[in-house]
PDB file of C-alpha atoms in Angstrom:
ATOM      1  CA  HIS A1183      -2.489   9.115 -31.561  1.00  0.00           C
ATOM      2  CA  SER A1184      -0.615   5.632 -29.985  1.00  0.00           C
ATOM      3  CA  PHE A1185       2.650   3.812 -30.772  1.00  0.00           C
ATOM      4  CA  PRO A1186       1.613   0.431 -31.497  1.00  0.00           C
ATOM      5  CA  THR A1187       4.624  -0.773 -33.645  1.00  0.00           C
ATOM      6  CA  ARG A1188       6.091  -0.270 -29.785  1.00  0.00           C
ATOM      7  CA  ARG A1189       8.541   2.395 -30.748  1.00  0.00           C
ATOM      8  CA  SER A1190       9.514   4.531 -27.404  1.00  0.00           C
ATOM      9  CA  SER A1191       9.376   7.964 -29.366  1.00  0.00           C
ATOM     10  CA  ASP A1192       7.480  10.208 -31.996  1.00  0.00           C
ATOM     11  CA  LEU A1193       7.858  13.392 -33.805  1.00  0.00           C
ATOM     12  CA  TYR A1194       4.363  15.166 -35.009  1.00  0.00           C
ATOM     13  CA  ARG A1195       4.709  17.863 -37.318  1.00  0.00           C
ATOM     14  CA  ARG A1196       2.076  20.255 -38.591  1.00  0.00           C
ATOM     15  CA  HIS A1197       2.646  24.035 -40.469  1.00  0.00           C
ATOM     16  CA  ILE A1198      -0.375  26.126 -38.628  1.00  0.00           C
ATOM     17  CA  ASP A1199      -1.256  29.450 -40.878  1.00  0.00           C
ATOM     18  CA  LEU A1200      -3.139  31.679 -38.062  1.00  0.00           C
ATOM     19  CA  GLY A1201      -3.685  35.236 -39.981  1.00  0.00           C
ATOM     20  CA  SER A1202      -3.996  38.538 -38.439  1.00  0.00           C
ATOM     21  CA  LEU A1203      -3.470  38.588 -34.955  1.00  0.00           C
ATOM     22  CA  PRO A1204      -3.948  41.429 -33.306  1.00  0.00           C
ATOM     23  CA  SER A1205      -0.977  42.686 -31.724  1.00  0.00           C
ATOM     24  CA  GLY A1206      -0.396  41.766 -27.916  1.00  0.00           C
ATOM     25  CA  PHE A1207      -1.911  38.239 -28.405  1.00  0.00           C
ATOM     26  CA  ASN A1208      -0.728  35.618 -25.856  1.00  0.00           C
ATOM     27  CA  LEU A1209      -0.372  32.650 -28.551  1.00  0.00           C
ATOM     28  CA  GLY A1210      -0.934  29.428 -26.285  1.00  0.00           C
ATOM     29  CA  LEU A1211      -0.711  25.451 -26.662  1.00  0.00           C
ATOM     30  CA  MET A1212      -2.898  23.108 -24.603  1.00  0.00           C
ATOM     31  CA  ILE A1213      -1.922  19.395 -24.356  1.00  0.00           C
ATOM     32  CA  SER A1214      -3.972  17.155 -22.712  1.00  0.00           C
ATOM     33  CA  ARG A1215      -2.810  14.054 -21.647  1.00  0.00           C
ATOM     34  CA  PRO A1216       0.259  13.212 -23.176  1.00  0.00           C
ATOM     35  CA  GLN A1217       1.675   9.640 -22.231  1.00  0.00           C
ATOM     36  CA  ASP A1218       4.485  10.497 -21.215  1.00  0.00           C
ATOM     37  CA  VAL A1219       6.809  12.720 -22.221  1.00  0.00           C
ATOM     38  CA  ALA A1220       6.471  15.638 -24.567  1.00  0.00           C
ATOM     39  CA  ALA A1221       7.851  18.022 -25.773  1.00  0.00           C
ATOM     40  CA  VAL A1222       6.768  21.728 -27.845  1.00  0.00           C
ATOM     41  CA  TYR A1223       8.983  23.323 -30.435  1.00  0.00           C
ATOM     42  CA  TRP A1224       7.682  26.226 -32.334  1.00  0.00           C
ATOM     43  CA  ASN A1225       9.373  27.142 -35.427  1.00  0.00           C
ATOM     44  CA  GLY A1226      12.517  24.490 -34.321  1.00  0.00           C
ATOM     45  CA  ASP A1227      13.271  26.753 -31.573  1.00  0.00           C
ATOM     46  CA  PHE A1228      12.665  24.895 -27.944  1.00  0.00           C
ATOM     47  CA  VAL A1229       9.470  25.806 -26.024  1.00  0.00           C
ATOM     48  CA  ASP A1230       9.756  23.919 -23.083  1.00  0.00           C
ATOM     49  CA  SER A1231       8.358  19.530 -21.876  1.00  0.00           C
ATOM     50  CA  LEU A1232       6.791  18.375 -19.676  1.00  0.00           C
ATOM     51  CA  GLY A1233       8.921  15.248 -18.061  1.00  0.00           C
ATOM     52  CA  GLN A1234      12.461  15.010 -18.784  1.00  0.00           C
ATOM     53  CA  PHE A1235      13.173  12.152 -21.999  1.00  0.00           C
ATOM     54  CA  PRO A1236      16.224  10.007 -21.867  1.00  0.00           C
ATOM     55  CA  PRO A1237      18.663   8.653 -20.588  1.00  0.00           C
ATOM     56  CA  HIS A1238      17.570   9.663 -16.983  1.00  0.00           C
ATOM     57  CA  PRO A1239      13.763  10.047 -17.940  1.00  0.00           C
ATOM     58  CA  VAL A1240      11.540  11.793 -14.905  1.00  0.00           C
ATOM     59  CA  TRP A1241       7.288  11.589 -16.274  1.00  0.00           C
ATOM     60  CA  GLN A1242       4.357  11.288 -14.546  1.00  0.00           C
ATOM     61  CA  TRP A1243       1.759   9.108 -14.349  1.00  0.00           C
ATOM     62  CA  TYR A1244      -1.711  10.310 -16.256  1.00  0.00           C
ATOM     63  CA  PRO A1245      -0.204  14.397 -16.520  1.00  0.00           C
ATOM     64  CA  PRO A1246      -2.935  16.511 -16.169  1.00  0.00           C
ATOM     65  CA  SER A1247      -3.032  19.577 -19.121  1.00  0.00           C
ATOM     66  CA  ARG A1248      -0.232  21.618 -19.563  1.00  0.00           C
ATOM     67  CA  VAL A1249      -0.130  24.862 -21.285  1.00  0.00           C
ATOM     68  CA  PHE A1250       2.607  26.875 -22.939  1.00  0.00           C
ATOM     69  CA  SER A1251       3.091  29.561 -24.302  1.00  0.00           C
ATOM     70  CA  LEU A1252       4.594  30.762 -27.622  1.00  0.00           C
ATOM     71  CA  PRO A1253       6.234  33.669 -29.631  1.00  0.00           C
ATOM     72  CA  LEU A1254       4.042  35.373 -31.496  1.00  0.00           C
ATOM     73  CA  ALA A1255       3.734  34.636 -35.028  1.00  0.00           C
ATOM     74  CA  THR A1256       1.574  34.548 -37.799  1.00  0.00           C
ATOM     75  CA  SER A1257       2.538  31.170 -39.123  1.00  0.00           C
ATOM     76  CA  GLY A1258       5.045  28.734 -38.439  1.00  0.00           C
ATOM     77  CA  VAL A1259       6.140  24.463 -37.496  1.00  0.00           C
ATOM     78  CA  LEU A1260       4.494  23.502 -34.717  1.00  0.00           C
ATOM     79  CA  ALA A1261       6.196  20.769 -33.587  1.00  0.00           C
ATOM     80  CA  ILE A1262       6.091  18.257 -30.452  1.00  0.00           C
ATOM     81  CA  ARG A1263       7.945  15.312 -30.065  1.00  0.00           C
ATOM     82  CA  ALA A1264       6.427  12.852 -27.536  1.00  0.00           C
ATOM     83  CA  TRP A1265       8.182   9.808 -25.649  1.00  0.00           C
ATOM     84  CA  LYS A1266       6.461   5.919 -24.166  1.00  0.00           C
ATOM     85  CA  SER A1267       7.744   5.020 -20.675  1.00  0.00           C
ATOM     86  CA  PRO A1268       9.044   0.731 -21.497  1.00  0.00           C
ATOM     87  CA  TYR A1269       5.690  -0.699 -21.126  1.00  0.00           C
ATOM     88  CA  THR A1270       4.873  -2.671 -17.960  1.00  0.00           C
ATOM     89  CA  PHE A1271       2.478  -5.350 -16.698  1.00  0.00           C
ATOM     90  CA  ALA A1272      -0.577  -3.012 -16.322  1.00  0.00           C
ATOM     91  CA  SER A1273       0.251  -1.125 -19.724  1.00  0.00           C
ATOM     92  CA  SER A1274      -2.477  -1.086 -23.169  1.00  0.00           C
ATOM     93  CA  PRO A1275      -0.844  -1.131 -26.438  1.00  0.00           C
ATOM     94  CA  SER A1276      -2.726   1.870 -27.393  1.00  0.00           C
ATOM     95  CA  GLU A1277      -0.989   3.537 -24.747  1.00  0.00           C
ATOM     96  CA  GLY A1278       1.695   6.429 -25.228  1.00  0.00           C
ATOM     97  CA  GLY A1279       2.307   9.553 -27.939  1.00  0.00           C
ATOM     98  CA  ILE A1280      -0.430  12.724 -28.217  1.00  0.00           C
ATOM     99  CA  VAL A1281      -3.953  11.214 -27.068  1.00  0.00           C
ATOM    100  CA  VAL A1282      -6.439  13.849 -27.852  1.00  0.00           C
ATOM    101  CA  PRO A1283      -5.657  16.527 -30.240  1.00  0.00           C
ATOM    102  CA  PRO A1284      -3.648  19.838 -28.642  1.00  0.00           C
ATOM    103  CA  LEU A1285      -5.764  22.776 -29.188  1.00  0.00           C
ATOM    104  CA  ILE A1286      -3.860  26.107 -29.662  1.00  0.00           C
ATOM    105  CA  GLY A1287      -5.588  29.714 -29.080  1.00  0.00           C
ATOM    106  CA  GLY A1288      -5.123  32.526 -26.669  1.00  0.00           C
ATOM    107  CA  PHE A1289      -3.025  31.829 -23.731  1.00  0.00           C
ATOM    108  CA  ALA A1290      -6.018  33.400 -21.381  1.00  0.00           C
ATOM    109  CA  TYR A1291      -8.753  30.940 -23.204  1.00  0.00           C
ATOM    110  CA  LEU A1292      -6.329  27.248 -22.915  1.00  0.00           C
ATOM    111  CA  GLN A1293      -5.983  28.410 -19.210  1.00  0.00           C
ATOM    112  CA  GLY A1294      -9.286  28.654 -18.431  1.00  0.00           C
ATOM    113  CA  LEU A1295     -10.109  25.280 -20.062  1.00  0.00           C
ATOM    114  CA  LYS A1296      -7.475  24.259 -17.919  1.00  0.00           C
ATOM    115  CA  ASN A1297      -9.241  24.868 -15.437  1.00  0.00           C
ATOM    116  CA  THR A1298     -12.127  23.926 -15.780  1.00  0.00           C
ATOM    117  CA  GLN A1299     -11.849  20.273 -16.792  1.00  0.00           C
ATOM    118  CA  ARG A1300      -9.171  20.318 -13.515  1.00  0.00           C
ATOM    119  CA  TYR A1301     -12.508  21.310 -12.207  1.00  0.00           C
ATOM    120  CA  GLU A1302     -14.157  18.489 -13.555  1.00  0.00           C
ATOM    121  CA  THR A1303     -11.766  16.166 -12.725  1.00  0.00           C
ATOM    122  CA  LEU A1304     -11.962  16.842  -9.103  1.00  0.00           C
ATOM    123  CA  ARG A1305     -16.003  16.679  -9.289  1.00  0.00           C
ATOM    124  CA  GLY A1306     -15.798  13.628 -10.947  1.00  0.00           C
ATOM    125  CA  SER A1307     -13.222  12.089  -7.887  1.00  0.00           C
ATOM    126  CA  ILE A1308     -15.644  13.945  -5.262  1.00  0.00           C
ATOM    127  CA  PHE A1309     -17.593  10.549  -4.352  1.00  0.00           C
ATOM    128  CA  ASP A1310     -14.215   8.487  -4.314  1.00  0.00           C
ATOM    129  CA  LEU A1311     -13.242  10.317  -2.010  1.00  0.00           C
ATOM    130  CA  PHE A1312     -16.086   9.991  -0.097  1.00  0.00           C
ATOM    131  CA  LEU A1313     -16.088   6.435  -0.235  1.00  0.00           C
ATOM    132  CA  ASP A1314     -11.973   5.694   0.582  1.00  0.00           C
ATOM    133  CA  ILE A1315     -13.039   8.741   3.627  1.00  0.00           C
ATOM    134  CA  SER A1316     -15.554   6.352   4.629  1.00  0.00           C
ATOM    135  CA  THR A1317     -13.841   3.055   4.386  1.00  0.00           C
ATOM    136  CA  ALA A1318     -11.076   5.063   6.718  1.00  0.00           C
ATOM    137  CA  VAL A1319     -13.642   5.875   9.261  1.00  0.00           C
ATOM    138  CA  LEU A1320     -15.133   1.903   9.216  1.00  0.00           C
ATOM    139  CA  ALA A1321     -11.967   0.315   9.614  1.00  0.00           C
ATOM    140  CA  VAL A1322     -10.598   2.941  12.716  1.00  0.00           C
ATOM    141  CA  ALA A1323     -14.503   1.648  13.939  1.00  0.00           C
ATOM    142  CA  CYS A1324     -14.056  -1.450  13.735  1.00  0.00           C
ATOM    143  CA  LEU A1325     -10.482  -1.527  15.651  1.00  0.00           C
ATOM    144  CA  ALA A1326     -12.343   0.767  18.494  1.00  0.00           C
ATOM    145  CA  PHE A1327     -15.403  -2.109  19.070  1.00  0.00           C
ATOM    146  CA  TRP A1328     -12.803  -4.685  18.654  1.00  0.00           C
ATOM    147  CA  LEU A1329     -10.908  -2.948  21.500  1.00  0.00           C
ATOM    148  CA  ARG A1330     -13.392  -3.248  23.336  1.00  0.00           C
ATOM    149  CA  SER A1331     -14.472  -6.967  22.988  1.00  0.00           C
ATOM    150  CA  ARG A1332     -11.929  -8.512  22.502  1.00  0.00           C
ATOM    151  CA  SER A1333     -13.632 -11.988  21.238  1.00  0.00           C
ATOM    152  CA  GLN A1334     -15.035 -10.083  18.073  1.00  0.00           C
ATOM    153  CA  TRP A1335     -12.308 -11.130  16.274  1.00  0.00           C
ATOM    154  CA  MET A1336     -13.497 -10.381  12.888  1.00  0.00           C
ATOM    155  CA  LEU A1337     -14.273  -6.687  13.587  1.00  0.00           C
ATOM    156  CA  PHE A1338      -9.863  -7.156  14.224  1.00  0.00           C
ATOM    157  CA  TRP A1339      -9.889  -8.945  10.691  1.00  0.00           C
ATOM    158  CA  LEU A1340     -12.414  -6.903   9.104  1.00  0.00           C
ATOM    159  CA  GLY A1341     -11.005  -2.992  10.320  1.00  0.00           C
ATOM    160  CA  ILE A1342      -7.734  -4.178   9.149  1.00  0.00           C
ATOM    161  CA  SER A1343      -8.326  -5.429   6.226  1.00  0.00           C
ATOM    162  CA  LEU A1344     -10.281  -2.034   5.132  1.00  0.00           C
ATOM    163  CA  LEU A1345      -7.049   0.026   6.200  1.00  0.00           C
ATOM    164  CA  LEU A1346      -5.005  -1.917   3.781  1.00  0.00           C
ATOM    165  CA  GLY A1347      -7.130  -1.615   0.586  1.00  0.00           C
ATOM    166  CA  PHE A1348      -7.540   2.268   1.815  1.00  0.00           C
ATOM    167  CA  TYR A1349      -3.806   2.496   2.321  1.00  0.00           C
ATOM    168  CA  ALA A1350      -3.391   0.405  -0.703  1.00  0.00           C
ATOM    169  CA  ILE A1351      -5.873   2.586  -2.949  1.00  0.00           C
ATOM    170  CA  PHE A1352      -5.571   6.712  -1.690  1.00  0.00           C
ATOM    171  CA  PHE A1353      -1.562   5.911  -0.529  1.00  0.00           C
ATOM    172  CA  ALA A1354       0.248   3.715  -2.220  1.00  0.00           C
ATOM    173  CA  PRO A1355      -0.153   4.941  -6.299  1.00  0.00           C
ATOM    174  CA  PHE A1356       1.156   8.103  -4.438  1.00  0.00           C
ATOM    175  CA  SER A1357       4.826   6.693  -2.875  1.00  0.00           C
ATOM    176  CA  ASP A1358       6.502   5.736  -6.533  1.00  0.00           C
ATOM    177  CA  PRO A1359       5.969   9.305  -9.050  1.00  0.00           C
ATOM    178  CA  THR A1360       7.791   7.700 -11.612  1.00  0.00           C
ATOM    179  CA  PHE A1361       6.228   4.281 -11.801  1.00  0.00           C
TER     180      PHE A1361
END
C-alpha cells in the first residue's frame, strides 16, 4: 500500500486469530522494507518501532527487514502505523507505507527468513561491489601512470573523474543517513 493521496501517515489494522499455540512459542512479526517509519501495536499495546515519528523524525532510506517479538496470544488486533517522509525530487508517487505484506509466525523462523533475505541482498550486490573496487583501482592506476609521465593529461583527468564517480557512488549515500 502506498500513499497516493500524499497523506503522510496511515494506520493498518487487522484482527488475527492464530488458533491454539504451544506453550513457550515465541510469536514474531516481520516487516520488510517499510517506507519510512513504522510502529507496531499488538492488542493496543506498543511493541516497538522502526525509526522515529515527527516532530523529530528519524528514518532510514530503504531500511532492512525487521522482526518484532509479539506477546503470546491466540488472537488479537495487530496495528501498524506507517509514516512517509516528505517527498523529494527523487520520490515516486507510489512510495510510502508498507510495501511488502507483513509476516506473522515463529520468531526463530522469521529471524531465519530475514537472514536469508540479507544473504540474497549481499549476494546480489557482490558484482556491484566488484565494479566499484575495479573503478577505484583503475583510477589509482591512471593517476600513478600520469605521475610517471606528466604530459599525459588524459590519464590525470580520467583518474580524477573515476575517483569522483567512485566517491559519489560509494561514499556519498552514507554521508546523510536521514536524507
